[in-house]
Coordinates of N, CA and C in Angstrom, one line a residue:
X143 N 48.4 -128.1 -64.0 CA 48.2 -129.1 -65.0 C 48.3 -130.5 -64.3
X144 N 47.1 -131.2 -64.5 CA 47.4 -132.5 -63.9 C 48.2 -133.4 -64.9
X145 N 48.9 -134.3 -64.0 CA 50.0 -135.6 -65.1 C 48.8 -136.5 -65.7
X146 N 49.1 -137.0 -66.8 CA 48.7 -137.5 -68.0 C 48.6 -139.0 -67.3
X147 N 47.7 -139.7 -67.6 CA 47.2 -140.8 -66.9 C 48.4 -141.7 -67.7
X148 N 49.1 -142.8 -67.2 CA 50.1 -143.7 -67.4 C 50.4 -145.1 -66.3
X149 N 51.1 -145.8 -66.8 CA 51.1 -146.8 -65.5 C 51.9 -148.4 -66.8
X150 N 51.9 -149.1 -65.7 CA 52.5 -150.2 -66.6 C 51.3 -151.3 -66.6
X151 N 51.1 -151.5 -67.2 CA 49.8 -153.0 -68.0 C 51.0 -154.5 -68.0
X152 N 50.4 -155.6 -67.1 CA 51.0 -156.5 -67.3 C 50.0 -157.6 -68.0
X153 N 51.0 -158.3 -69.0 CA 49.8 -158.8 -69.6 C 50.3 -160.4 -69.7
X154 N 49.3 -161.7 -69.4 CA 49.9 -162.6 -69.4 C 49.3 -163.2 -70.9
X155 N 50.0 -164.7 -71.0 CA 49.9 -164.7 -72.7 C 48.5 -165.1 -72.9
X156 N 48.1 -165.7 -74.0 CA 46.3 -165.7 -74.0 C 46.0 -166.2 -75.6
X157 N 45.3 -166.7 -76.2 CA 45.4 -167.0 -77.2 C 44.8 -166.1 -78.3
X158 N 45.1 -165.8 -79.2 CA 45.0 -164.3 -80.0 C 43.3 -164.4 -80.7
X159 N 42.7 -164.6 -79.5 CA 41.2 -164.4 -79.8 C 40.7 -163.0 -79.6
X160 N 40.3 -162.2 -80.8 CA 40.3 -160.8 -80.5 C 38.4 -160.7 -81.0
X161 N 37.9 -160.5 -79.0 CA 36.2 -160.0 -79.3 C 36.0 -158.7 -79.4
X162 N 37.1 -157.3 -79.0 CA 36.4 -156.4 -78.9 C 37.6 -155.0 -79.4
X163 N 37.3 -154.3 -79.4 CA 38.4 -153.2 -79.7 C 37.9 -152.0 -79.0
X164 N 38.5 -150.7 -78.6 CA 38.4 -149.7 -78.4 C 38.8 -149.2 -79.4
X165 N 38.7 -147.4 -78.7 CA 38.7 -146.0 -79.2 C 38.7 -145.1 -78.5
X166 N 39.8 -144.2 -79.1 CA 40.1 -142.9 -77.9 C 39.8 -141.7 -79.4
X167 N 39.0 -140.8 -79.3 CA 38.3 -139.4 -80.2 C 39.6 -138.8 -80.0
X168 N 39.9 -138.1 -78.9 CA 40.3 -137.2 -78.8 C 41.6 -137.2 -77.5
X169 N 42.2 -138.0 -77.7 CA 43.3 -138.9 -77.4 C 44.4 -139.6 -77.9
X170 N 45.2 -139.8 -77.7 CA 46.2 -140.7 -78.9 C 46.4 -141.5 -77.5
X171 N 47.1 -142.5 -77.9 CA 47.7 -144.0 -76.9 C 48.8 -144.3 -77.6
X172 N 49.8 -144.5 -76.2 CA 51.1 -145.4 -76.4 C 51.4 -146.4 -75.7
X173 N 51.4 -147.5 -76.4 CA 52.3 -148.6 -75.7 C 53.3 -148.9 -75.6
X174 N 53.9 -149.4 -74.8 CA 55.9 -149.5 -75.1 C 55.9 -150.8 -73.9
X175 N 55.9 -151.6 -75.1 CA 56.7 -153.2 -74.7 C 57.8 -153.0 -74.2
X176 N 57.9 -153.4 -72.6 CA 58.9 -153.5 -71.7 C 59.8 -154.6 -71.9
X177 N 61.3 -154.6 -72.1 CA 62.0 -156.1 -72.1 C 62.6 -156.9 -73.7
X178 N 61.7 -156.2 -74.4 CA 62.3 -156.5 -75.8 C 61.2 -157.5 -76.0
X179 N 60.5 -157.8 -75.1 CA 59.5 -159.1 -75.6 C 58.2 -158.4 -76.7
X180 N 58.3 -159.4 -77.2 CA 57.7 -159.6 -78.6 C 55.8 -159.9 -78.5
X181 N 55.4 -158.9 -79.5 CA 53.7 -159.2 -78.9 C 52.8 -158.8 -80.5
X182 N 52.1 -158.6 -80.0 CA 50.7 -158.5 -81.1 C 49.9 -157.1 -81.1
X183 N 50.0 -156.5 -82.0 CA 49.5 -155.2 -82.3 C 48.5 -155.4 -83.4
X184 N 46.8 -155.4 -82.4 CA 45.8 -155.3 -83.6 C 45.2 -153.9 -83.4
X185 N 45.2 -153.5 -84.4 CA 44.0 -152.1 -84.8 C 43.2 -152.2 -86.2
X186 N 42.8 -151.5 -86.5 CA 41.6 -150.8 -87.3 C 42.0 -149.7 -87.5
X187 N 41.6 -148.9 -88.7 CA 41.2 -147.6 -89.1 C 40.1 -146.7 -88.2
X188 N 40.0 -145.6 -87.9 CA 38.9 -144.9 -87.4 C 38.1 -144.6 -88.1
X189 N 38.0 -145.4 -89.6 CA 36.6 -145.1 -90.4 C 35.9 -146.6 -90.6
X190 N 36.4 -147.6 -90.0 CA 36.0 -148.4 -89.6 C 34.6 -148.7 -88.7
X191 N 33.3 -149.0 -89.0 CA 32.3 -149.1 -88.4 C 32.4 -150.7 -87.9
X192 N 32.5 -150.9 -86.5 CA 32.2 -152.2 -86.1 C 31.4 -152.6 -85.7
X193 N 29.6 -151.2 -86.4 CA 28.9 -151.9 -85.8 C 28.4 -152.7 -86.9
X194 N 29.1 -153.0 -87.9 CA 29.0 -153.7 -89.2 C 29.8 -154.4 -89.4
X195 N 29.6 -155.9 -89.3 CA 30.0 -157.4 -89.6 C 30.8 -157.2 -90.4
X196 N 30.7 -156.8 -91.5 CA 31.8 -156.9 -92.8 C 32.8 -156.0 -92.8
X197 N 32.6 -155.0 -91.8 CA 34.0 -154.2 -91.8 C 34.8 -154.7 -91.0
X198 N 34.7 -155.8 -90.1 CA 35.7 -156.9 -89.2 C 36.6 -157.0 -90.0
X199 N 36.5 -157.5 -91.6 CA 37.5 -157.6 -92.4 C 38.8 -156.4 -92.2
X200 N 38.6 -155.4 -92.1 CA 39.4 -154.4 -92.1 C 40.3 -154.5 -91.1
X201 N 40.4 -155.1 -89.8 CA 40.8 -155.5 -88.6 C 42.6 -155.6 -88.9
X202 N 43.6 -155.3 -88.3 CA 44.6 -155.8 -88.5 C 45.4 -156.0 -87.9
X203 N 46.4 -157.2 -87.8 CA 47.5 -157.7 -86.5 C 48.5 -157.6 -87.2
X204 N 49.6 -156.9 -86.2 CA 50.7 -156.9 -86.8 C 52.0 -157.6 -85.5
X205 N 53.1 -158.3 -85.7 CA 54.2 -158.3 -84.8 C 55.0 -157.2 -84.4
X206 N 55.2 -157.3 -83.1 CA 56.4 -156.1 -83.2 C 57.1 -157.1 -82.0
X207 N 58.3 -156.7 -82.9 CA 59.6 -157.7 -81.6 C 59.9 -157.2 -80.8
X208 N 59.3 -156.1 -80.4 CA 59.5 -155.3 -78.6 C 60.7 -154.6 -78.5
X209 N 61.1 -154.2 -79.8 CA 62.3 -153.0 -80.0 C 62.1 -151.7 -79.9
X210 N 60.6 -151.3 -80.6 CA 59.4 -150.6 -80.4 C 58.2 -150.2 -79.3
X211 N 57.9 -148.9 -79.8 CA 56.3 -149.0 -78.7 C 56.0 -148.2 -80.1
X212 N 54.3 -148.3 -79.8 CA 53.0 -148.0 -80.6 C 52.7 -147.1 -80.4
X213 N 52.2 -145.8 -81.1 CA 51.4 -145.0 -80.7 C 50.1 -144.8 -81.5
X214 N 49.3 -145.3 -81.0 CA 47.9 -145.2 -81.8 C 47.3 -144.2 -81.7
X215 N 46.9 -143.8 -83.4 CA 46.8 -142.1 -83.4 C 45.2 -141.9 -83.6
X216 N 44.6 -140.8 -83.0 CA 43.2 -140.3 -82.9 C 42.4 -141.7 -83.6
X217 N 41.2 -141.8 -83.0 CA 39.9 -142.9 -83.4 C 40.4 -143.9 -83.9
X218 N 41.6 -144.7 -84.0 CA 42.0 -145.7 -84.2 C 41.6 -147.0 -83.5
X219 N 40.6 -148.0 -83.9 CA 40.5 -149.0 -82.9 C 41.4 -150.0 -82.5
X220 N 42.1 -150.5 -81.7 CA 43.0 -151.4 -80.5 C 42.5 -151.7 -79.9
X221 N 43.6 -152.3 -79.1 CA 43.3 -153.0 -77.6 C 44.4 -153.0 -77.2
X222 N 45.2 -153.6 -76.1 CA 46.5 -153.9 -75.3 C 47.1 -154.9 -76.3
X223 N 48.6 -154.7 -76.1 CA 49.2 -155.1 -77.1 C 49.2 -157.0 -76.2
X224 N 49.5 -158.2 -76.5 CA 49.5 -159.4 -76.6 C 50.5 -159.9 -76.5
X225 N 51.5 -160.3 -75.4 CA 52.6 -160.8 -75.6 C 52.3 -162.4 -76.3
X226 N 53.3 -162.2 -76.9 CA 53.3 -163.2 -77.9 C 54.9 -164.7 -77.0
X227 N 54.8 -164.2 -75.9 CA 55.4 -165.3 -75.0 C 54.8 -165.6 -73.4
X228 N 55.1 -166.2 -72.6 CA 54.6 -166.2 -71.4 C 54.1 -165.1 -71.0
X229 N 54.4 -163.9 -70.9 CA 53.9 -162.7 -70.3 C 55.3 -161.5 -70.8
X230 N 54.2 -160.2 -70.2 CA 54.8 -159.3 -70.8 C 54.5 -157.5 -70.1
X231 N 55.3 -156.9 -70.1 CA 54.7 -155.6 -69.7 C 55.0 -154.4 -70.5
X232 N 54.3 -153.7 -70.4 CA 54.3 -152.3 -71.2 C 53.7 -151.2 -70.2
X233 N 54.3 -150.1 -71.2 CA 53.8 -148.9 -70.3 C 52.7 -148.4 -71.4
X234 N 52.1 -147.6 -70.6 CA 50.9 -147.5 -71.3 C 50.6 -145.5 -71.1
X235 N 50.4 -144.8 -71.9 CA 50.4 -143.2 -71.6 C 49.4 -143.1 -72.6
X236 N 48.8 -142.5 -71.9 CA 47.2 -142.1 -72.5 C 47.1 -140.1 -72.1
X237 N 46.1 -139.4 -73.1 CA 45.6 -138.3 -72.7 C 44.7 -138.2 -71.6
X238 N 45.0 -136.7 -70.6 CA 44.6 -136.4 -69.8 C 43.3 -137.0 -69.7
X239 N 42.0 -136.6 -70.5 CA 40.9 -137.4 -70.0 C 40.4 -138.3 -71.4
X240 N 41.5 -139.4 -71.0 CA 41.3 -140.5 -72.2 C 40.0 -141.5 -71.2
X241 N 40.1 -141.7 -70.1 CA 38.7 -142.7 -69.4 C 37.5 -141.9 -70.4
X242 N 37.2 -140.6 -70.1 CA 35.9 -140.3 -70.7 C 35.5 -140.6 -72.6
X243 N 36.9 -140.7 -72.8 CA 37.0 -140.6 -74.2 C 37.4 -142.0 -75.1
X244 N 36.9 -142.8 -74.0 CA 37.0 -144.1 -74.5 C 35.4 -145.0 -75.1
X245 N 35.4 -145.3 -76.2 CA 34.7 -146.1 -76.9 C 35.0 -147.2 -77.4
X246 N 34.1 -148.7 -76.9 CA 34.3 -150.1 -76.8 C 33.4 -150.7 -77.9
X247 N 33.8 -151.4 -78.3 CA 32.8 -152.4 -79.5 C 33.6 -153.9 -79.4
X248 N 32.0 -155.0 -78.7 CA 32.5 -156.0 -78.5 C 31.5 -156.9 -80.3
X249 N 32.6 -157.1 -81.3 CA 31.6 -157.7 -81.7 C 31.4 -159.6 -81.5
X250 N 31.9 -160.0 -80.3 CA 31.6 -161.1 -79.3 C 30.5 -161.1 -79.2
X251 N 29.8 -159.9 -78.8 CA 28.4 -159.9 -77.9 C 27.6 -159.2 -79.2
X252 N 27.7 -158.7 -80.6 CA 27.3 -158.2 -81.1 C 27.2 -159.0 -82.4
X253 N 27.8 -159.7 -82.6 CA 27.9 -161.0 -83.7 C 28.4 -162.1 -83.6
X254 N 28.4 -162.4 -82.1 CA 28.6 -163.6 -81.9 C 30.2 -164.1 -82.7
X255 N 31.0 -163.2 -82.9 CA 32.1 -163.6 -83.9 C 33.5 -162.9 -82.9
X256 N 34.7 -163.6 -83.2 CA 36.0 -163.4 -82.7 C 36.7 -163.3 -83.8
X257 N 37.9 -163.2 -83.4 CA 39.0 -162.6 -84.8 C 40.1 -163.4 -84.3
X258 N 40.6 -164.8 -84.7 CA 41.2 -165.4 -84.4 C 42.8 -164.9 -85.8
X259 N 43.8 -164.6 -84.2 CA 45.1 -164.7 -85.3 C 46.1 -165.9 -85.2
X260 N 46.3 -166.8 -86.3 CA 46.6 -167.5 -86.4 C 48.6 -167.3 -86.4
X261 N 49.3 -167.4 -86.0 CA 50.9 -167.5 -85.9 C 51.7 -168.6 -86.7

């Protein structure tokens, strides 16, 4: 059995402009905020269609004060969590063949629109 694809994601801070989200079918994702530092957790529902403008509404950010990690469950759309300070690291564990099983929707390039979270 091969090891489960993993590694640590450093992320530096950035302003909570969100153009695009993924999706893993047949995979689940965990993130685990290293350090206690505090960050931004946006997802969607998996019955969310983003290739439709008005389901953007459904989009949602939440805090987490880095006491926690995320596990985002089957067709859920995300992205990397956002430290919400200078910078930040997390580990990140994904299914065996989550690369193949990844689906992207930028609606940046699709509607010209971002998802600004305000703090």
């Amino acid at each position: 059995q091969r090891p489960l694809p993993h590694g640590i994601i450093k992320m530096k801070y950035q302003p909570c402009r969100i153009s695009q989200l993924n999706r893993h079918i047949k995979s689940t994702q965990a993130l685990i905020p290293l350090g206690g530092k505090a960050c931004l957790v946006v997802v969607a529902p998996p019955t969310v269609n983003l290739d439709s403008q008005a389901d953007l509404k459904q989009v949602r950010a939440f805090i987490n004060d880095g006491s926690c990690g995320v596990n985002i469950d089957l067709g859920s759309w995300h992205m990397a969590l956002l430290p919400l300070g200078p910078e930040m690291s997390m580990v990140n564990i994904q299914g065996e063949r989550s690369a193949e099983d990844t689906e992207e929707r930028s609606f940046a390039e699709k509607f010209d629109t971002v998802i600004e979270v305000v703090l």
